[in-house]
Amino acid sequence: MTSENVHNFLRRHGMHPEAIDMAACCAVFQKEMQKGLMGETSTLMMIPSYVSPEREVPRDMPTIVLDAGGTNLRMGLCRFCEGGAELSQVRTLPMPGTKESMDADRFVAALADLTEPFLAASHRLGFCFSFPAEITPRLDGIVLGFNKEVAVSGAQGLHLCQALSDVLVSRGHQPLQYALINDTVAALMGGYGATDPAAYDGYIGFILGTGTNCCYTEYMENIPKLPPLAAHTMVVNMEAGGYGLFPTGTFDHQIDARSGNPGEHLYEKMVSGGYFGDIALETLKGAAAEGLLTGIAPRKLGMKDVCAYLEQPDGNSPIAKFCGNVEEADTVYTILDLLLERAAKMVAVNLTAILLQSDMGKRPTRPACIVVEGSTFQKAVVYQRKIYFYMRVLAEDTYGRYFRFRSFSDNNLKGAAVAALLKQDAGSAALNQ
Ligand code: BGC
């Protein structure tokens, strides 16, 4: 099997990285951001967060922190002191709705059970919520729906923190003072709190884990869909995973059709850890169906398996089962490598479009700070290397935009506390006008 046949197989199915013309895709992506900011129909929701990294974080005020993600639910207590943020009593549990499906009432009751033991220490809650939610000026989150295969029915339209507070009040507790933010916003706020803002020309929060998303600080005058507010800037949660204008191919369509939210979050399904193993498996099966591979398809593949194979094409990997003979190992490797190239190019387009839209990072000595979180980015080193490479090509070499990737421990929990504490602060009154 020549390598050209492998390339042609991916081209025929619209899965080849060549399908992503990065500069052209970047212009389309930025236009879609602008439509979302204007309130026009767009696959990018561009959700205002009503938080802004502009004030100092109050000290010595314990805050309950909750971090609800696609796989885990983490919680604990956070307090800011001289040396920075301190976390205590941190617990990690499976996210309700992942092991078994449930309705919204049961979901809120499960959160109330988990929150109750912390109420002796604080009634302030910072809630990092990794799902689409419209944020109210009072920092509650109106659930727009669950994704990442979390099964909670009837949650759309729920004012999540108020519902949680009401359940706690019905159990004899005081109401909560809450702030709900998206996980990208938590990443950005946590990163802002942990760095010297003078060193950076602005911040981007970027998550690449089970799902993917970005947020960034936008000037108020660039958010025409909001009424005039006193703040100069606001963090905007793009819900970037929802972007629907990248070219898609045969195997993307298959994964989308059998997902829990067909037709939605198309970009997320092409690049994030929750779906990449499935894309790889379907593409390899497609290659087998066309006679390019003669081995046996494994039942399941994860992002972990793909990245491990690309680091070290190991005969014991479940992926190796596809190879009917030694030469086919090259076919498998090339397909996986090109699929990951395609994903890295799309990620670079997304991040560069933000640098251009927010006009960040024009000087190499004052780059934009991309605060990155998520198990996929952290653990999939081969993917990370490709993202760096395409960021260099697109952001730096094509557009002269400079950036640094930074990560911080427990950033979601700390960032959620920052948001709750800044809401408490008198300054946030300006945002509640
Ligand atoms: C959710 C976003 C979240 C991202 C990363 C997506 O599936 O819609 O709200 O920020 O995953 O966790």
JSON list of C-alpha atoms in Angstrom, two decimals, residues 215-397:
[
{"chain": "A", "resi": 215, "resn": "CYS", "atom": "CA", "xyz": [-13.15, 32.48, 26.11]},
{"chain": "A", "resi": 216, "resn": "TYR", "atom": "CA", "xyz": [-11.35, 35.80, 25.94]},
{"chain": "A", "resi": 217, "resn": "THR", "atom": "CA", "xyz": [-11.67, 39.38, 27.11]},
{"chain": "A", "resi": 218, "resn": "GLU", "atom": "CA", "xyz": [-13.60, 41.52, 24.64]},
{"chain": "A", "resi": 219, "resn": "TYR", "atom": "CA", "xyz": [-14.14, 45.29, 24.66]},
{"chain": "A", "resi": 220, "resn": "MET", "atom": "CA", "xyz": [-17.73, 46.21, 25.52]},
{"chain": "A", "resi": 221, "resn": "GLU", "atom": "CA", "xyz": [-18.08, 48.23, 22.30]},
{"chain": "A", "resi": 222, "resn": "ASN", "atom": "CA", "xyz": [-17.41, 45.03, 20.34]},
{"chain": "A", "resi": 223, "resn": "ILE", "atom": "CA", "xyz": [-20.41, 43.28, 21.98]},
{"chain": "A", "resi": 224, "resn": "PRO", "atom": "CA", "xyz": [-23.30, 45.13, 20.32]},
{"chain": "A", "resi": 225, "resn": "LYS", "atom": "CA", "xyz": [-25.86, 42.57, 21.54]},
{"chain": "A", "resi": 226, "resn": "LEU", "atom": "CA", "xyz": [-25.40, 43.81, 25.15]},
{"chain": "A", "resi": 227, "resn": "PRO", "atom": "CA", "xyz": [-26.96, 47.03, 26.45]},
{"chain": "A", "resi": 228, "resn": "PRO", "atom": "CA", "xyz": [-24.36, 49.62, 27.58]},
{"chain": "A", "resi": 229, "resn": "LEU", "atom": "CA", "xyz": [-22.80, 48.62, 30.93]},
{"chain": "A", "resi": 230, "resn": "ALA", "atom": "CA", "xyz": [-20.32, 50.40, 33.16]},
{"chain": "A", "resi": 231, "resn": "ALA", "atom": "CA", "xyz": [-17.52, 47.85, 32.62]},
{"chain": "A", "resi": 232, "resn": "HIS", "atom": "CA", "xyz": [-14.92, 48.42, 29.84]},
{"chain": "A", "resi": 233, "resn": "THR", "atom": "CA", "xyz": [-14.34, 44.78, 29.05]},
{"chain": "A", "resi": 234, "resn": "MET", "atom": "CA", "xyz": [-16.07, 41.47, 29.59]},
{"chain": "A", "resi": 235, "resn": "VAL", "atom": "CA", "xyz": [-14.98, 37.87, 29.28]},
{"chain": "A", "resi": 236, "resn": "VAL", "atom": "CA", "xyz": [-16.96, 36.21, 26.48]},
{"chain": "A", "resi": 237, "resn": "ASN", "atom": "CA", "xyz": [-17.53, 32.45, 26.51]},
{"chain": "A", "resi": 238, "resn": "MET", "atom": "CA", "xyz": [-17.46, 31.55, 22.84]},
{"chain": "A", "resi": 239, "resn": "GLU", "atom": "CA", "xyz": [-18.83, 27.99, 23.15]},
{"chain": "A", "resi": 240, "resn": "ALA", "atom": "CA", "xyz": [-16.23, 27.42, 20.47]},
{"chain": "A", "resi": 241, "resn": "GLY", "atom": "CA", "xyz": [-16.97, 23.68, 20.33]},
{"chain": "A", "resi": 242, "resn": "GLY", "atom": "CA", "xyz": [-20.26, 24.61, 18.65]},
{"chain": "A", "resi": 243, "resn": "TYR", "atom": "CA", "xyz": [-18.46, 26.08, 15.62]},
{"chain": "A", "resi": 244, "resn": "GLY", "atom": "CA", "xyz": [-20.02, 24.46, 12.58]},
{"chain": "A", "resi": 245, "resn": "LEU", "atom": "CA", "xyz": [-18.19, 25.88, 9.55]},
{"chain": "A", "resi": 246, "resn": "PHE", "atom": "CA", "xyz": [-15.07, 23.72, 9.28]},
{"chain": "A", "resi": 247, "resn": "PRO", "atom": "CA", "xyz": [-15.19, 21.30, 6.34]},
{"chain": "A", "resi": 248, "resn": "THR", "atom": "CA", "xyz": [-16.36, 17.88, 7.61]},
{"chain": "A", "resi": 249, "resn": "GLY", "atom": "CA", "xyz": [-15.90, 14.40, 6.18]},
{"chain": "A", "resi": 250, "resn": "THR", "atom": "CA", "xyz": [-17.60, 11.00, 5.98]},
{"chain": "A", "resi": 251, "resn": "PHE", "atom": "CA", "xyz": [-16.48, 9.76, 9.39]},
{"chain": "A", "resi": 252, "resn": "ASP", "atom": "CA", "xyz": [-17.29, 13.05, 11.16]},
{"chain": "A", "resi": 253, "resn": "HIS", "atom": "CA", "xyz": [-20.85, 12.65, 9.89]},
{"chain": "A", "resi": 254, "resn": "GLN", "atom": "CA", "xyz": [-21.04, 9.11, 11.28]},
{"chain": "A", "resi": 255, "resn": "ILE", "atom": "CA", "xyz": [-19.84, 10.15, 14.74]},
{"chain": "A", "resi": 256, "resn": "ASP", "atom": "CA", "xyz": [-22.18, 13.13, 14.78]},
{"chain": "A", "resi": 257, "resn": "ALA", "atom": "CA", "xyz": [-25.22, 11.10, 13.68]},
{"chain": "A", "resi": 258, "resn": "ARG", "atom": "CA", "xyz": [-24.92, 8.69, 16.60]},
{"chain": "A", "resi": 259, "resn": "SER", "atom": "CA", "xyz": [-23.99, 11.29, 19.24]},
{"chain": "A", "resi": 260, "resn": "GLY", "atom": "CA", "xyz": [-26.36, 12.59, 21.91]},
{"chain": "A", "resi": 261, "resn": "ASN", "atom": "CA", "xyz": [-26.63, 15.98, 20.12]},
{"chain": "A", "resi": 262, "resn": "PRO", "atom": "CA", "xyz": [-26.56, 15.39, 16.33]},
{"chain": "A", "resi": 263, "resn": "GLY", "atom": "CA", "xyz": [-25.89, 18.49, 14.22]},
{"chain": "A", "resi": 264, "resn": "GLU", "atom": "CA", "xyz": [-24.45, 20.39, 17.19]},
{"chain": "A", "resi": 265, "resn": "HIS", "atom": "CA", "xyz": [-20.93, 20.94, 18.51]},
{"chain": "A", "resi": 266, "resn": "LEU", "atom": "CA", "xyz": [-19.40, 19.73, 15.22]},
{"chain": "A", "resi": 267, "resn": "TYR", "atom": "CA", "xyz": [-15.95, 21.24, 15.80]},
{"chain": "A", "resi": 268, "resn": "GLU", "atom": "CA", "xyz": [-15.80, 19.73, 19.30]},
{"chain": "A", "resi": 269, "resn": "LYS", "atom": "CA", "xyz": [-16.52, 16.31, 17.83]},
{"chain": "A", "resi": 270, "resn": "MET", "atom": "CA", "xyz": [-13.59, 16.71, 15.41]},
{"chain": "A", "resi": 271, "resn": "VAL", "atom": "CA", "xyz": [-10.89, 17.74, 17.89]},
{"chain": "A", "resi": 272, "resn": "SER", "atom": "CA", "xyz": [-11.70, 16.90, 21.51]},
{"chain": "A", "resi": 273, "resn": "GLY", "atom": "CA", "xyz": [-10.65, 13.92, 23.61]},
{"chain": "A", "resi": 274, "resn": "GLY", "atom": "CA", "xyz": [-14.24, 12.71, 24.12]},
{"chain": "A", "resi": 275, "resn": "TYR", "atom": "CA", "xyz": [-14.64, 11.95, 20.40]},
{"chain": "A", "resi": 276, "resn": "PHE", "atom": "CA", "xyz": [-11.22, 11.61, 18.81]},
{"chain": "A", "resi": 277, "resn": "GLY", "atom": "CA", "xyz": [-10.89, 7.89, 19.55]},
{"chain": "A", "resi": 278, "resn": "ASP", "atom": "CA", "xyz": [-14.25, 7.30, 17.81]},
{"chain": "A", "resi": 279, "resn": "ILE", "atom": "CA", "xyz": [-13.21, 9.34, 14.76]},
{"chain": "A", "resi": 280, "resn": "ALA", "atom": "CA", "xyz": [-9.98, 7.35, 14.56]},
{"chain": "A", "resi": 281, "resn": "LEU", "atom": "CA", "xyz": [-11.83, 4.04, 14.91]},
{"chain": "A", "resi": 282, "resn": "GLU", "atom": "CA", "xyz": [-14.42, 4.86, 12.24]},
{"chain": "A", "resi": 283, "resn": "THR", "atom": "CA", "xyz": [-11.76, 6.11, 9.83]},
{"chain": "A", "resi": 284, "resn": "LEU", "atom": "CA", "xyz": [-9.63, 2.98, 10.29]},
{"chain": "A", "resi": 285, "resn": "LYS", "atom": "CA", "xyz": [-12.73, 0.82, 9.83]},
{"chain": "A", "resi": 286, "resn": "GLY", "atom": "CA", "xyz": [-13.45, 2.77, 6.63]},
{"chain": "A", "resi": 287, "resn": "ALA", "atom": "CA", "xyz": [-9.91, 2.05, 5.45]},
{"chain": "A", "resi": 288, "resn": "ALA", "atom": "CA", "xyz": [-10.42, -1.64, 6.24]},
{"chain": "A", "resi": 289, "resn": "ALA", "atom": "CA", "xyz": [-13.72, -1.67, 4.33]},
{"chain": "A", "resi": 290, "resn": "GLU", "atom": "CA", "xyz": [-11.85, -0.36, 1.28]},
{"chain": "A", "resi": 291, "resn": "GLY", "atom": "CA", "xyz": [-9.17, -3.02, 1.61]},
{"chain": "A", "resi": 292, "resn": "LEU", "atom": "CA", "xyz": [-6.39, -0.77, 2.92]},
{"chain": "A", "resi": 293, "resn": "LEU", "atom": "CA", "xyz": [-6.24, -2.76, 6.18]},
{"chain": "A", "resi": 294, "resn": "THR", "atom": "CA", "xyz": [-6.84, -6.48, 6.60]},
{"chain": "A", "resi": 295, "resn": "GLY", "atom": "CA", "xyz": [-6.69, -6.99, 10.39]},
{"chain": "A", "resi": 296, "resn": "ILE", "atom": "CA", "xyz": [-9.51, -6.93, 12.97]},
{"chain": "A", "resi": 297, "resn": "ALA", "atom": "CA", "xyz": [-11.12, -3.76, 14.29]},
{"chain": "A", "resi": 298, "resn": "PRO", "atom": "CA", "xyz": [-10.98, -3.32, 18.10]},
{"chain": "A", "resi": 299, "resn": "ARG", "atom": "CA", "xyz": [-14.33, -2.62, 19.81]},
{"chain": "A", "resi": 300, "resn": "LYS", "atom": "CA", "xyz": [-13.31, 0.76, 21.18]},
{"chain": "A", "resi": 301, "resn": "LEU", "atom": "CA", "xyz": [-10.49, 3.29, 20.87]},
{"chain": "A", "resi": 302, "resn": "GLY", "atom": "CA", "xyz": [-9.68, 6.25, 23.09]},
{"chain": "A", "resi": 303, "resn": "MET", "atom": "CA", "xyz": [-7.65, 9.39, 22.48]},
{"chain": "A", "resi": 304, "resn": "LYS", "atom": "CA", "xyz": [-5.10, 7.83, 24.83]},
{"chain": "A", "resi": 305, "resn": "ASP", "atom": "CA", "xyz": [-4.65, 4.80, 22.56]},
{"chain": "A", "resi": 306, "resn": "VAL", "atom": "CA", "xyz": [-4.21, 7.00, 19.48]},
{"chain": "A", "resi": 307, "resn": "CYS", "atom": "CA", "xyz": [-1.60, 9.23, 21.08]},
{"chain": "A", "resi": 308, "resn": "ALA", "atom": "CA", "xyz": [0.26, 6.31, 22.65]},
{"chain": "A", "resi": 309, "resn": "TYR", "atom": "CA", "xyz": [0.42, 4.64, 19.23]},
{"chain": "A", "resi": 310, "resn": "LEU", "atom": "CA", "xyz": [1.73, 7.76, 17.55]},
{"chain": "A", "resi": 311, "resn": "GLU", "atom": "CA", "xyz": [4.42, 8.12, 20.24]},
{"chain": "A", "resi": 312, "resn": "GLN", "atom": "CA", "xyz": [5.37, 4.44, 20.04]},
{"chain": "A", "resi": 313, "resn": "PRO", "atom": "CA", "xyz": [3.67, 2.25, 17.40]},
{"chain": "A", "resi": 314, "resn": "ASP", "atom": "CA", "xyz": [3.44, -0.74, 19.69]},
{"chain": "A", "resi": 315, "resn": "GLY", "atom": "CA", "xyz": [2.32, -4.23, 18.61]},
{"chain": "A", "resi": 316, "resn": "ASN", "atom": "CA", "xyz": [0.38, -4.59, 21.90]},
{"chain": "A", "resi": 317, "resn": "SER", "atom": "CA", "xyz": [-1.80, -1.55, 21.28]},
{"chain": "A", "resi": 318, "resn": "PRO", "atom": "CA", "xyz": [-5.47, -2.32, 20.42]},
{"chain": "A", "resi": 319, "resn": "ILE", "atom": "CA", "xyz": [-4.78, -0.29, 17.28]},
{"chain": "A", "resi": 320, "resn": "ALA", "atom": "CA", "xyz": [-2.21, -2.83, 16.08]},
{"chain": "A", "resi": 321, "resn": "LYS", "atom": "CA", "xyz": [-5.06, -5.36, 15.62]},
{"chain": "A", "resi": 322, "resn": "PHE", "atom": "CA", "xyz": [-6.01, -3.51, 12.45]},
{"chain": "A", "resi": 323, "resn": "CYS", "atom": "CA", "xyz": [-2.75, -4.53, 10.80]},
{"chain": "A", "resi": 324, "resn": "GLY", "atom": "CA", "xyz": [-2.96, -7.74, 8.81]},
{"chain": "A", "resi": 325, "resn": "ASN", "atom": "CA", "xyz": [0.75, -7.45, 8.03]},
{"chain": "A", "resi": 326, "resn": "VAL", "atom": "CA", "xyz": [3.76, -5.34, 8.93]},
{"chain": "A", "resi": 327, "resn": "GLU", "atom": "CA", "xyz": [3.34, -2.84, 6.07]},
{"chain": "A", "resi": 328, "resn": "GLU", "atom": "CA", "xyz": [-0.17, -2.01, 7.25]},
{"chain": "A", "resi": 329, "resn": "ALA", "atom": "CA", "xyz": [1.31, -0.55, 10.41]},
{"chain": "A", "resi": 330, "resn": "ASP", "atom": "CA", "xyz": [2.50, 2.36, 8.25]},
{"chain": "A", "resi": 331, "resn": "THR", "atom": "CA", "xyz": [-0.99, 2.81, 6.84]},
{"chain": "A", "resi": 332, "resn": "VAL", "atom": "CA", "xyz": [-2.50, 2.90, 10.34]},
{"chain": "A", "resi": 333, "resn": "TYR", "atom": "CA", "xyz": [0.17, 5.31, 11.55]},
{"chain": "A", "resi": 334, "resn": "THR", "atom": "CA", "xyz": [-0.26, 7.67, 8.59]},
{"chain": "A", "resi": 335, "resn": "ILE", "atom": "CA", "xyz": [-4.04, 7.79, 8.95]},
{"chain": "A", "resi": 336, "resn": "LEU", "atom": "CA", "xyz": [-3.88, 8.58, 12.67]},
{"chain": "A", "resi": 337, "resn": "ASP", "atom": "CA", "xyz": [-1.12, 11.12, 12.21]},
{"chain": "A", "resi": 338, "resn": "LEU", "atom": "CA", "xyz": [-3.04, 12.96, 9.47]},
{"chain": "A", "resi": 339, "resn": "LEU", "atom": "CA", "xyz": [-6.27, 12.97, 11.49]},
{"chain": "A", "resi": 340, "resn": "LEU", "atom": "CA", "xyz": [-4.41, 14.54, 14.39]},
{"chain": "A", "resi": 341, "resn": "GLU", "atom": "CA", "xyz": [-2.75, 17.07, 12.03]},
{"chain": "A", "resi": 342, "resn": "ARG", "atom": "CA", "xyz": [-6.21, 18.05, 10.83]},
{"chain": "A", "resi": 343, "resn": "ALA", "atom": "CA", "xyz": [-7.41, 18.52, 14.44]},
{"chain": "A", "resi": 344, "resn": "ALA", "atom": "CA", "xyz": [-4.33, 20.59, 15.38]},
{"chain": "A", "resi": 345, "resn": "LYS", "atom": "CA", "xyz": [-4.85, 22.87, 12.37]},
{"chain": "A", "resi": 346, "resn": "MET", "atom": "CA", "xyz": [-8.45, 23.54, 13.42]},
{"chain": "A", "resi": 347, "resn": "VAL", "atom": "CA", "xyz": [-7.37, 24.34, 16.98]},
{"chain": "A", "resi": 348, "resn": "ALA", "atom": "CA", "xyz": [-4.74, 26.77, 15.64]},
{"chain": "A", "resi": 349, "resn": "VAL", "atom": "CA", "xyz": [-7.42, 28.46, 13.50]},
{"chain": "A", "resi": 350, "resn": "ASN", "atom": "CA", "xyz": [-9.71, 28.86, 16.52]},
{"chain": "A", "resi": 351, "resn": "LEU", "atom": "CA", "xyz": [-6.98, 30.39, 18.73]},
{"chain": "A", "resi": 352, "resn": "THR", "atom": "CA", "xyz": [-5.58, 32.64, 16.00]},
{"chain": "A", "resi": 353, "resn": "ALA", "atom": "CA", "xyz": [-9.04, 33.98, 15.14]},
{"chain": "A", "resi": 354, "resn": "ILE", "atom": "CA", "xyz": [-9.31, 35.10, 18.79]},
{"chain": "A", "resi": 355, "resn": "LEU", "atom": "CA", "xyz": [-5.90, 36.82, 18.69]},
{"chain": "A", "resi": 356, "resn": "LEU", "atom": "CA", "xyz": [-7.02, 38.71, 15.59]},
{"chain": "A", "resi": 357, "resn": "GLN", "atom": "CA", "xyz": [-10.53, 39.56, 16.85]},
{"chain": "A", "resi": 358, "resn": "SER", "atom": "CA", "xyz": [-9.24, 40.86, 20.19]},
{"chain": "A", "resi": 359, "resn": "ASP", "atom": "CA", "xyz": [-6.14, 42.42, 18.58]},
{"chain": "A", "resi": 360, "resn": "MET", "atom": "CA", "xyz": [-3.85, 40.69, 21.10]},
{"chain": "A", "resi": 361, "resn": "GLY", "atom": "CA", "xyz": [-0.18, 39.74, 21.01]},
{"chain": "A", "resi": 362, "resn": "LYS", "atom": "CA", "xyz": [1.32, 42.07, 18.41]},
{"chain": "A", "resi": 363, "resn": "ARG", "atom": "CA", "xyz": [4.67, 42.31, 20.24]},
{"chain": "A", "resi": 364, "resn": "PRO", "atom": "CA", "xyz": [6.87, 39.27, 20.90]},
{"chain": "A", "resi": 365, "resn": "THR", "atom": "CA", "xyz": [7.86, 40.77, 24.25]},
{"chain": "A", "resi": 366, "resn": "ARG", "atom": "CA", "xyz": [4.22, 41.11, 25.33]},
{"chain": "A", "resi": 367, "resn": "PRO", "atom": "CA", "xyz": [2.48, 37.99, 24.05]},
{"chain": "A", "resi": 368, "resn": "ALA", "atom": "CA", "xyz": [-1.10, 36.93, 24.71]},
{"chain": "A", "resi": 369, "resn": "CYS", "atom": "CA", "xyz": [-1.42, 34.44, 27.58]},
{"chain": "A", "resi": 370, "resn": "ILE", "atom": "CA", "xyz": [-3.36, 31.34, 26.55]},
{"chain": "A", "resi": 371, "resn": "VAL", "atom": "CA", "xyz": [-4.38, 29.67, 29.81]},
{"chain": "A", "resi": 372, "resn": "VAL", "atom": "CA", "xyz": [-4.89, 26.08, 28.77]},
{"chain": "A", "resi": 373, "resn": "GLU", "atom": "CA", "xyz": [-6.59, 23.33, 30.77]},
{"chain": "A", "resi": 374, "resn": "GLY", "atom": "CA", "xyz": [-7.93, 19.89, 29.99]},
{"chain": "A", "resi": 375, "resn": "SER", "atom": "CA", "xyz": [-6.65, 16.36, 30.14]},
{"chain": "A", "resi": 376, "resn": "THR", "atom": "CA", "xyz": [-6.37, 16.00, 26.37]},
{"chain": "A", "resi": 377, "resn": "PHE", "atom": "CA", "xyz": [-3.99, 18.93, 25.99]},
{"chain": "A", "resi": 378, "resn": "GLN", "atom": "CA", "xyz": [-2.00, 18.01, 29.11]},
{"chain": "A", "resi": 379, "resn": "LYS", "atom": "CA", "xyz": [-1.64, 14.30, 28.42]},
{"chain": "A", "resi": 380, "resn": "ALA", "atom": "CA", "xyz": [-1.60, 14.01, 24.63]},
{"chain": "A", "resi": 381, "resn": "VAL", "atom": "CA", "xyz": [1.92, 15.34, 24.10]},
{"chain": "A", "resi": 382, "resn": "VAL", "atom": "CA", "xyz": [1.99, 14.42, 20.42]},
{"chain": "A", "resi": 383, "resn": "TYR", "atom": "CA", "xyz": [-1.18, 16.51, 19.88]},
{"chain": "A", "resi": 384, "resn": "GLN", "atom": "CA", "xyz": [0.24, 19.37, 21.93]},
{"chain": "A", "resi": 385, "resn": "ARG", "atom": "CA", "xyz": [3.35, 19.44, 19.71]},
{"chain": "A", "resi": 386, "resn": "LYS", "atom": "CA", "xyz": [1.22, 19.66, 16.57]},
{"chain": "A", "resi": 387, "resn": "ILE", "atom": "CA", "xyz": [-0.86, 22.51, 18.05]},
{"chain": "A", "resi": 388, "resn": "TYR", "atom": "CA", "xyz": [2.33, 24.45, 18.88]},
{"chain": "A", "resi": 389, "resn": "PHE", "atom": "CA", "xyz": [3.62, 23.86, 15.38]},
{"chain": "A", "resi": 390, "resn": "TYR", "atom": "CA", "xyz": [0.49, 25.16, 13.64]},
{"chain": "A", "resi": 391, "resn": "MET", "atom": "CA", "xyz": [0.20, 28.10, 16.04]},
{"chain": "A", "resi": 392, "resn": "ARG", "atom": "CA", "xyz": [3.74, 29.05, 15.07]},
{"chain": "A", "resi": 393, "resn": "VAL", "atom": "CA", "xyz": [2.86, 28.79, 11.37]},
{"chain": "A", "resi": 394, "resn": "LEU", "atom": "CA", "xyz": [-0.48, 30.59, 11.52]},
{"chain": "A", "resi": 395, "resn": "ALA", "atom": "CA", "xyz": [-0.45, 33.03, 14.45]},
{"chain": "A", "resi": 396, "resn": "GLU", "atom": "CA", "xyz": [3.22, 33.98, 14.41]},
{"chain": "A", "resi": 397, "resn": "ASP", "atom": "CA", "xyz": [4.46, 33.52, 10.86]}
]
